[in-house]
Tab-separated table of C-alpha atoms and ligand atoms in Angstrom:
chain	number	residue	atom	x	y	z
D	7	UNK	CA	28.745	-11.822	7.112
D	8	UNK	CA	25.214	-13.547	7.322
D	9	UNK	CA	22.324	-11.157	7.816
D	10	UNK	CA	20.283	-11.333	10.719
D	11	UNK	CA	17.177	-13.061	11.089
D	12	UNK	CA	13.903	-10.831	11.050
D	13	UNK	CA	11.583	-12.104	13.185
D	14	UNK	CA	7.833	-10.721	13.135
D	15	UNK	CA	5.806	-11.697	16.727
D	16	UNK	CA	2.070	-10.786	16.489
D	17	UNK	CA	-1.051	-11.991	18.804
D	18	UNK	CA	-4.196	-10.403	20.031
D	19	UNK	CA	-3.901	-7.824	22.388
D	20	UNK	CA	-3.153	-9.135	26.051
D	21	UNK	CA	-2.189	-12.875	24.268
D	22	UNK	CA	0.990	-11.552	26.111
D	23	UNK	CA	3.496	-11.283	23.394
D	24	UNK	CA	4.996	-8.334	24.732
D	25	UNK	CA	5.707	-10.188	27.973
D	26	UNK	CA	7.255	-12.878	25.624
D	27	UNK	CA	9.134	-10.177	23.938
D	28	UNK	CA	10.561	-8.614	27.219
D	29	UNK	CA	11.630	-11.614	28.337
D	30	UNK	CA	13.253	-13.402	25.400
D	31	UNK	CA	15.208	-10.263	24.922
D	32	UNK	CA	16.318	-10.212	28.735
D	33	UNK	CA	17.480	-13.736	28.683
D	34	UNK	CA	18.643	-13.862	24.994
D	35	UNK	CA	21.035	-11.475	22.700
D	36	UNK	CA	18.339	-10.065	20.282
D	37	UNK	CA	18.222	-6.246	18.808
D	38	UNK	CA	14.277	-5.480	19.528
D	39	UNK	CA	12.637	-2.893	17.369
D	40	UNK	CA	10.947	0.470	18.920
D	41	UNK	CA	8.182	0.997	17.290
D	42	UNK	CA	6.570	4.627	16.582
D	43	UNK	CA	3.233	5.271	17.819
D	44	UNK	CA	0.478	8.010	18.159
D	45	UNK	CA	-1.411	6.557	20.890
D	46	UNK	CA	-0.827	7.806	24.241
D	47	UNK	CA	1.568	6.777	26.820
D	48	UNK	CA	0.454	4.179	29.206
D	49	UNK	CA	1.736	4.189	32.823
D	50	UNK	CA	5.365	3.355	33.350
D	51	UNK	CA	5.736	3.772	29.292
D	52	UNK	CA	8.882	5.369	28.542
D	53	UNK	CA	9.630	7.657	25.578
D	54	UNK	CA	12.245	5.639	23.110
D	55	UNK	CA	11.889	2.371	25.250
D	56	UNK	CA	8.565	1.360	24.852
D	57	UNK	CA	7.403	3.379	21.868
D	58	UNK	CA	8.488	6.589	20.212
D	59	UNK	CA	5.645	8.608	21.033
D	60	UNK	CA	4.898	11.132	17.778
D	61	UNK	CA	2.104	13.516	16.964
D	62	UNK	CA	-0.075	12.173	13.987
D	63	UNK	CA	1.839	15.104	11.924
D	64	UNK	CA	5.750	13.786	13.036
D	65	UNK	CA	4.380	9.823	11.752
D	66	UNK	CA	2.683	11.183	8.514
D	67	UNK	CA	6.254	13.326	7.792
D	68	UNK	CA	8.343	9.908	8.427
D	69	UNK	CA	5.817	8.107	6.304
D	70	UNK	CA	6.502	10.700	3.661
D	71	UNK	CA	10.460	10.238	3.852
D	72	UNK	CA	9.797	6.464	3.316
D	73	UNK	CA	11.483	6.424	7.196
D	74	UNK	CA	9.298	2.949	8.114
D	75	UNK	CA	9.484	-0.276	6.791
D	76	UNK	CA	5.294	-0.838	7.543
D	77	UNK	CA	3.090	1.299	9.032
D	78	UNK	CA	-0.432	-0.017	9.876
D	79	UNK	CA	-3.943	1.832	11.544
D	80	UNK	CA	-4.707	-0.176	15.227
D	81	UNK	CA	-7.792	1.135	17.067
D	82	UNK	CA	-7.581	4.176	16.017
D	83	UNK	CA	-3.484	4.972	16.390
D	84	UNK	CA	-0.797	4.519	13.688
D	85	UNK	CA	1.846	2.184	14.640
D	86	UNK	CA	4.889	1.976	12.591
D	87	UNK	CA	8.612	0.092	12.144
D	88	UNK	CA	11.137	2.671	12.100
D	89	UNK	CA	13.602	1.286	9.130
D	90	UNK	CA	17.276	2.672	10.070
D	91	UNK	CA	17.580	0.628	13.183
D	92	UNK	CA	16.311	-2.624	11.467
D	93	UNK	CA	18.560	-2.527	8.485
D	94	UNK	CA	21.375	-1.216	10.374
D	95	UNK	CA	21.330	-4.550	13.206
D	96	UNK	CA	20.348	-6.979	10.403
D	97	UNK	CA	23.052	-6.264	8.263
D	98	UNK	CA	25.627	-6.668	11.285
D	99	UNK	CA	24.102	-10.053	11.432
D	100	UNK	CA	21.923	-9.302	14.416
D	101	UNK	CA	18.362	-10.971	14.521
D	102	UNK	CA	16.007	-8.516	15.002
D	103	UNK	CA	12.437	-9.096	16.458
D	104	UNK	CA	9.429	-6.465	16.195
D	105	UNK	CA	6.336	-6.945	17.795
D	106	UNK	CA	3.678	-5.442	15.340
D	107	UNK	CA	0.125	-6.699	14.067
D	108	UNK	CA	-0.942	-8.179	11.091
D	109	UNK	CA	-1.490	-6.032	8.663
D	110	UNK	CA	2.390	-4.670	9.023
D	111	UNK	CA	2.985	-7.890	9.337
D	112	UNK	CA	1.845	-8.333	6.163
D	113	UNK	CA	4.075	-5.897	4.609
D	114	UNK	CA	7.128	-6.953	6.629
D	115	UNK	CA	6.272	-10.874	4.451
D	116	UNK	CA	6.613	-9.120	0.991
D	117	UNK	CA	9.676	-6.441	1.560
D	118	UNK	CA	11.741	-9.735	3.779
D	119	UNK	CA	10.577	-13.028	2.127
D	120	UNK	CA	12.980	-14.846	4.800
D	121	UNK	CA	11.191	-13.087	7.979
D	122	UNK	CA	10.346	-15.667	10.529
D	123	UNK	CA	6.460	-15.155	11.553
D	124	UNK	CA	5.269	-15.915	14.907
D	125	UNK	CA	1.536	-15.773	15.821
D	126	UNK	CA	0.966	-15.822	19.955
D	127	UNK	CA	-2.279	-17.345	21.086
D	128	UNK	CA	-3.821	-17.016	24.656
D	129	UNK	CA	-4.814	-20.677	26.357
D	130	UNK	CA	-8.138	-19.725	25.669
D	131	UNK	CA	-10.816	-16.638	25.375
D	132	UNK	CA	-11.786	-16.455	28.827
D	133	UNK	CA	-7.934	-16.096	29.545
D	134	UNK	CA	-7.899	-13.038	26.878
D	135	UNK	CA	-10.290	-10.875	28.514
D	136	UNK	CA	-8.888	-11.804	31.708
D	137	UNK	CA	-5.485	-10.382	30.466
D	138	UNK	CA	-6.920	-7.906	29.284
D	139	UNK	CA	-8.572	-6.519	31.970
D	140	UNK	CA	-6.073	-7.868	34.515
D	141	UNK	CA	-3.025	-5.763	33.082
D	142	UNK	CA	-5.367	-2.443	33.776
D	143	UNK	CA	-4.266	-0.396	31.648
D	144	UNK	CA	-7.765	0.187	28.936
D	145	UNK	CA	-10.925	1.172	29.572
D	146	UNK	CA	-13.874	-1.365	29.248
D	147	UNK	CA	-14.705	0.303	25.696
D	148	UNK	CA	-10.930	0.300	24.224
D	149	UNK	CA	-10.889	-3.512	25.712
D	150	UNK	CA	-14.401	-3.910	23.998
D	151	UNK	CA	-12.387	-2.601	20.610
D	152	UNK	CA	-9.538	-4.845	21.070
D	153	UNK	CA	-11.795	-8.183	21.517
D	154	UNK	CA	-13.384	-7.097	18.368
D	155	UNK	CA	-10.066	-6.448	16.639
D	156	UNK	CA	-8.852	-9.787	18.131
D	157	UNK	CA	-11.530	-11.627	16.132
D	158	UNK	CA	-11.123	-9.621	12.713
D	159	UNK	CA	-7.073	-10.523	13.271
D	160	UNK	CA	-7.871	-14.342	13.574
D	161	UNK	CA	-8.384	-14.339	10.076
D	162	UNK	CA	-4.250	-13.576	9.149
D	163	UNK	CA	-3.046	-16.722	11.221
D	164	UNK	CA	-3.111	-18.762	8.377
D	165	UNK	CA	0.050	-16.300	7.037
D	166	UNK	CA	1.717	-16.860	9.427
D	167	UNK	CA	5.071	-19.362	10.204
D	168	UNK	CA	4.144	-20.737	13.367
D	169	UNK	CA	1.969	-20.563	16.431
D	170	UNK	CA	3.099	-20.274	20.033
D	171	UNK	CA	0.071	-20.474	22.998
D	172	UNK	CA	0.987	-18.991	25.574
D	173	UNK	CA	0.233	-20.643	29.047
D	174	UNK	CA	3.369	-21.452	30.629
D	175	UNK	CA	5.579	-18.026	29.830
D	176	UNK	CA	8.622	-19.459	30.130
D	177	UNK	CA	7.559	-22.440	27.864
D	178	UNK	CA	6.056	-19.587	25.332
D	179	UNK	CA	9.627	-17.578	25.877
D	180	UNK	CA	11.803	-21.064	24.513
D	181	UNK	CA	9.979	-21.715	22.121
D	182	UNK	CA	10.189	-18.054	20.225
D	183	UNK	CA	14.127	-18.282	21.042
D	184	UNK	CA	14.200	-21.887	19.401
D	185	UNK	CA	12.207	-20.574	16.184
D	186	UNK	CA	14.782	-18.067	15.788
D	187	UNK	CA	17.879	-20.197	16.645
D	188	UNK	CA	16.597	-22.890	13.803
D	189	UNK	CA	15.679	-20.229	11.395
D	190	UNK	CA	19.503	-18.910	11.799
D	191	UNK	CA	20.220	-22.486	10.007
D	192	UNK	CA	18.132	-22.589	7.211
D	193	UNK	CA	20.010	-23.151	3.694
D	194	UNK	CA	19.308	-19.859	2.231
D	195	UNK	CA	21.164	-18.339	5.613
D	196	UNK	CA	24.435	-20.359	4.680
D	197	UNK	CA	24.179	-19.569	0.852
D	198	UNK	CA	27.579	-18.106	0.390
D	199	UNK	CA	29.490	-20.734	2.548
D	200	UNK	CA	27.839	-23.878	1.108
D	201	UNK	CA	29.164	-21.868	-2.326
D	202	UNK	CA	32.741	-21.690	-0.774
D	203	UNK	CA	32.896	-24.698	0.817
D	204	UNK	CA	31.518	-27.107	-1.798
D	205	UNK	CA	33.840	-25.308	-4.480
D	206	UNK	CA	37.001	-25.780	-2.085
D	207	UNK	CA	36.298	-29.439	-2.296
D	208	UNK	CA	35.951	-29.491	-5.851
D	209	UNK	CA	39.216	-28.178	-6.438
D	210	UNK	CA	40.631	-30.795	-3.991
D	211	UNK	CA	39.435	-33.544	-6.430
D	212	UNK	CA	42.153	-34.613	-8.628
K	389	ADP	P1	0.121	-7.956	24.692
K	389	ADP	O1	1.501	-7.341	24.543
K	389	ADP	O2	-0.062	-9.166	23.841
K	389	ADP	O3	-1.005	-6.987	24.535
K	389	ADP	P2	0.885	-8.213	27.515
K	389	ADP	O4	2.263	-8.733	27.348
K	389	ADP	O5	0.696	-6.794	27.931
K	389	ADP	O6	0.012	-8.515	26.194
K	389	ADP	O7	0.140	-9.187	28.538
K	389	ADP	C1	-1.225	-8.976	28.935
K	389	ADP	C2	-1.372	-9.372	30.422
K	389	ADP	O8	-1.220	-10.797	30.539
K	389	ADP	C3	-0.296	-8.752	31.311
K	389	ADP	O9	-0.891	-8.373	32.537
K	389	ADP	C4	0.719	-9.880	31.513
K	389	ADP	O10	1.394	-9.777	32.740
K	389	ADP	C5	-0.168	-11.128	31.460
K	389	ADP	N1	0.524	-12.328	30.926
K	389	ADP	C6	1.368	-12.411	29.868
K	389	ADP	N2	1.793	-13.681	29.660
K	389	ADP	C7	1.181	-14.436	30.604
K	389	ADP	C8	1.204	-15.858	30.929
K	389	ADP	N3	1.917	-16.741	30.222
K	389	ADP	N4	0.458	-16.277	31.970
K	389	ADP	C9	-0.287	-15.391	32.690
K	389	ADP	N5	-0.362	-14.048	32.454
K	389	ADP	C10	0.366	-13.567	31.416
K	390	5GP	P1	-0.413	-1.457	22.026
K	390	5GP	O1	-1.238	-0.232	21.880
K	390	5GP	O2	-1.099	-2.529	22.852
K	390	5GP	O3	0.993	-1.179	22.500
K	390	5GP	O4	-0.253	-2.097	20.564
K	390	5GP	C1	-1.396	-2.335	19.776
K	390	5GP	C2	-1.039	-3.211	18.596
K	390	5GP	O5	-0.115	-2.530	17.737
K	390	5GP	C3	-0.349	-4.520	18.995
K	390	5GP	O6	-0.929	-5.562	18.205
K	390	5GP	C4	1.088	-4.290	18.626
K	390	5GP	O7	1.745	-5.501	18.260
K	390	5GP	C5	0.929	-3.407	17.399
K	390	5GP	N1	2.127	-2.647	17.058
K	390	5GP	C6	3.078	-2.133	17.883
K	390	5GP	N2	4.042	-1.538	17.178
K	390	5GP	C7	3.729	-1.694	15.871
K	390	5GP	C8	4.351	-1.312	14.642
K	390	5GP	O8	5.429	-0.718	14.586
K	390	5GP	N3	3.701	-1.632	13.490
K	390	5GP	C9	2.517	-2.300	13.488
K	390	5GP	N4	1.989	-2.589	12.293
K	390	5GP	N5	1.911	-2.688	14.612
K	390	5GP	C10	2.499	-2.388	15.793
């Protein structure tokens, strides 16, 4: 069977991709990746759903026993890719989607040369610190910290596959699905059955 496609969404913090994420996943049939974290809950964050909440000594042990497929430092917290779940979905041809930043990101390019990578913009600045401050949930020096990590992250884009601003959500939610629907239908996804069907016709040929 075809693998899965891997798809890698990133964007500064409060461009909304985890909105995107939510949403794509409600209206489409993707496996989404929970993530491992040692920051703290947020309100309405749910152990297993939103993260797997860990001590820093639980995510050093599961770095140890090679249990993530990246693991990257963000403000302060590790955030990792837990790698059983991932393999397990891609291999049953699922396409998986994680929403991680750049620097996994990074590593996610090198271990899965055929990952699809997203980068989601905000319409503008203004509209970032007005997401960020509108969702609530940081405190004027962790949002401070997140602008600044915003501007050091600019500097991956160019890595990336493509870039999705998202205004409209529902625009920014069709246009992720579509990048993963055409990625299902690049050549090196139908390797084996170009191989079978080009050599049945061959042998067709008197
Ligand atoms: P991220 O996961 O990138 O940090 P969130 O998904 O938490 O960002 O979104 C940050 C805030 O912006 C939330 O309050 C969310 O409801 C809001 N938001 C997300 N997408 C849009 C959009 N297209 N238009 C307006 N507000 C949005
Ligand atoms: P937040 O604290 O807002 O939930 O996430 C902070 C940042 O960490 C976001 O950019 C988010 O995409 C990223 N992140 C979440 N999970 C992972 C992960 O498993 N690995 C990496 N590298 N980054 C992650």
């Amino acid at each position: 069977m075809a693998k899965g496609v891997l798809c890698v969404l990133s964007g500064f913090s409060g461009s909304g991709k985890g909105t995107i994420m939510k949403e794509v996943v409600n209206r489409y049939d993707y496996a989404l990746s929970v993530s491992a974290t040692t920051r703290k809950p947020r309100e309405g964050e749910q152990e297993g759903v939103s993260y797997f909440f860990l001590t820093t000594d639980e995510f050093k042990s599961m770095i140890a026993e090679n249990g993530f497929i990246e693991w990257a430092q963000y403000v302060g917290n590790y955030y990792g890719t837990p790698r059983a779940y991932v393999e397990e979905k891609l291999s049953a041809g699922k396409d998986v989607i994680l929403e991680i930043e750049p620097q996994g990101a990074m590593q996610v390019k090198e271990q899965y040369p055929d990952a699809v990578l997203i980068f989601v913009l905000p319409p503008s600045g203004e509209e970032l610190y007005r997401r960020l401050t509108g969702r609530g949930t940081e405190t004027e020096e962790v949002i401070r910290s997140r602008m600044k990590r915003a501007s050091e992250e600019a500097a991956y884009i160019d890595q990336y596959d493509y870039v999705v601003i998202n205004d409209d959500l529902g625009e920014s939610v069709e246009a992720v699905h579509a990048i993963i629907r055409s990625a299902r239908e690049r050549r090196s996804a139908h390797a084996e059955a170009t191989e079978r069907i080009c050599s049945e016709i061959k042998i067709m040929v008197p």
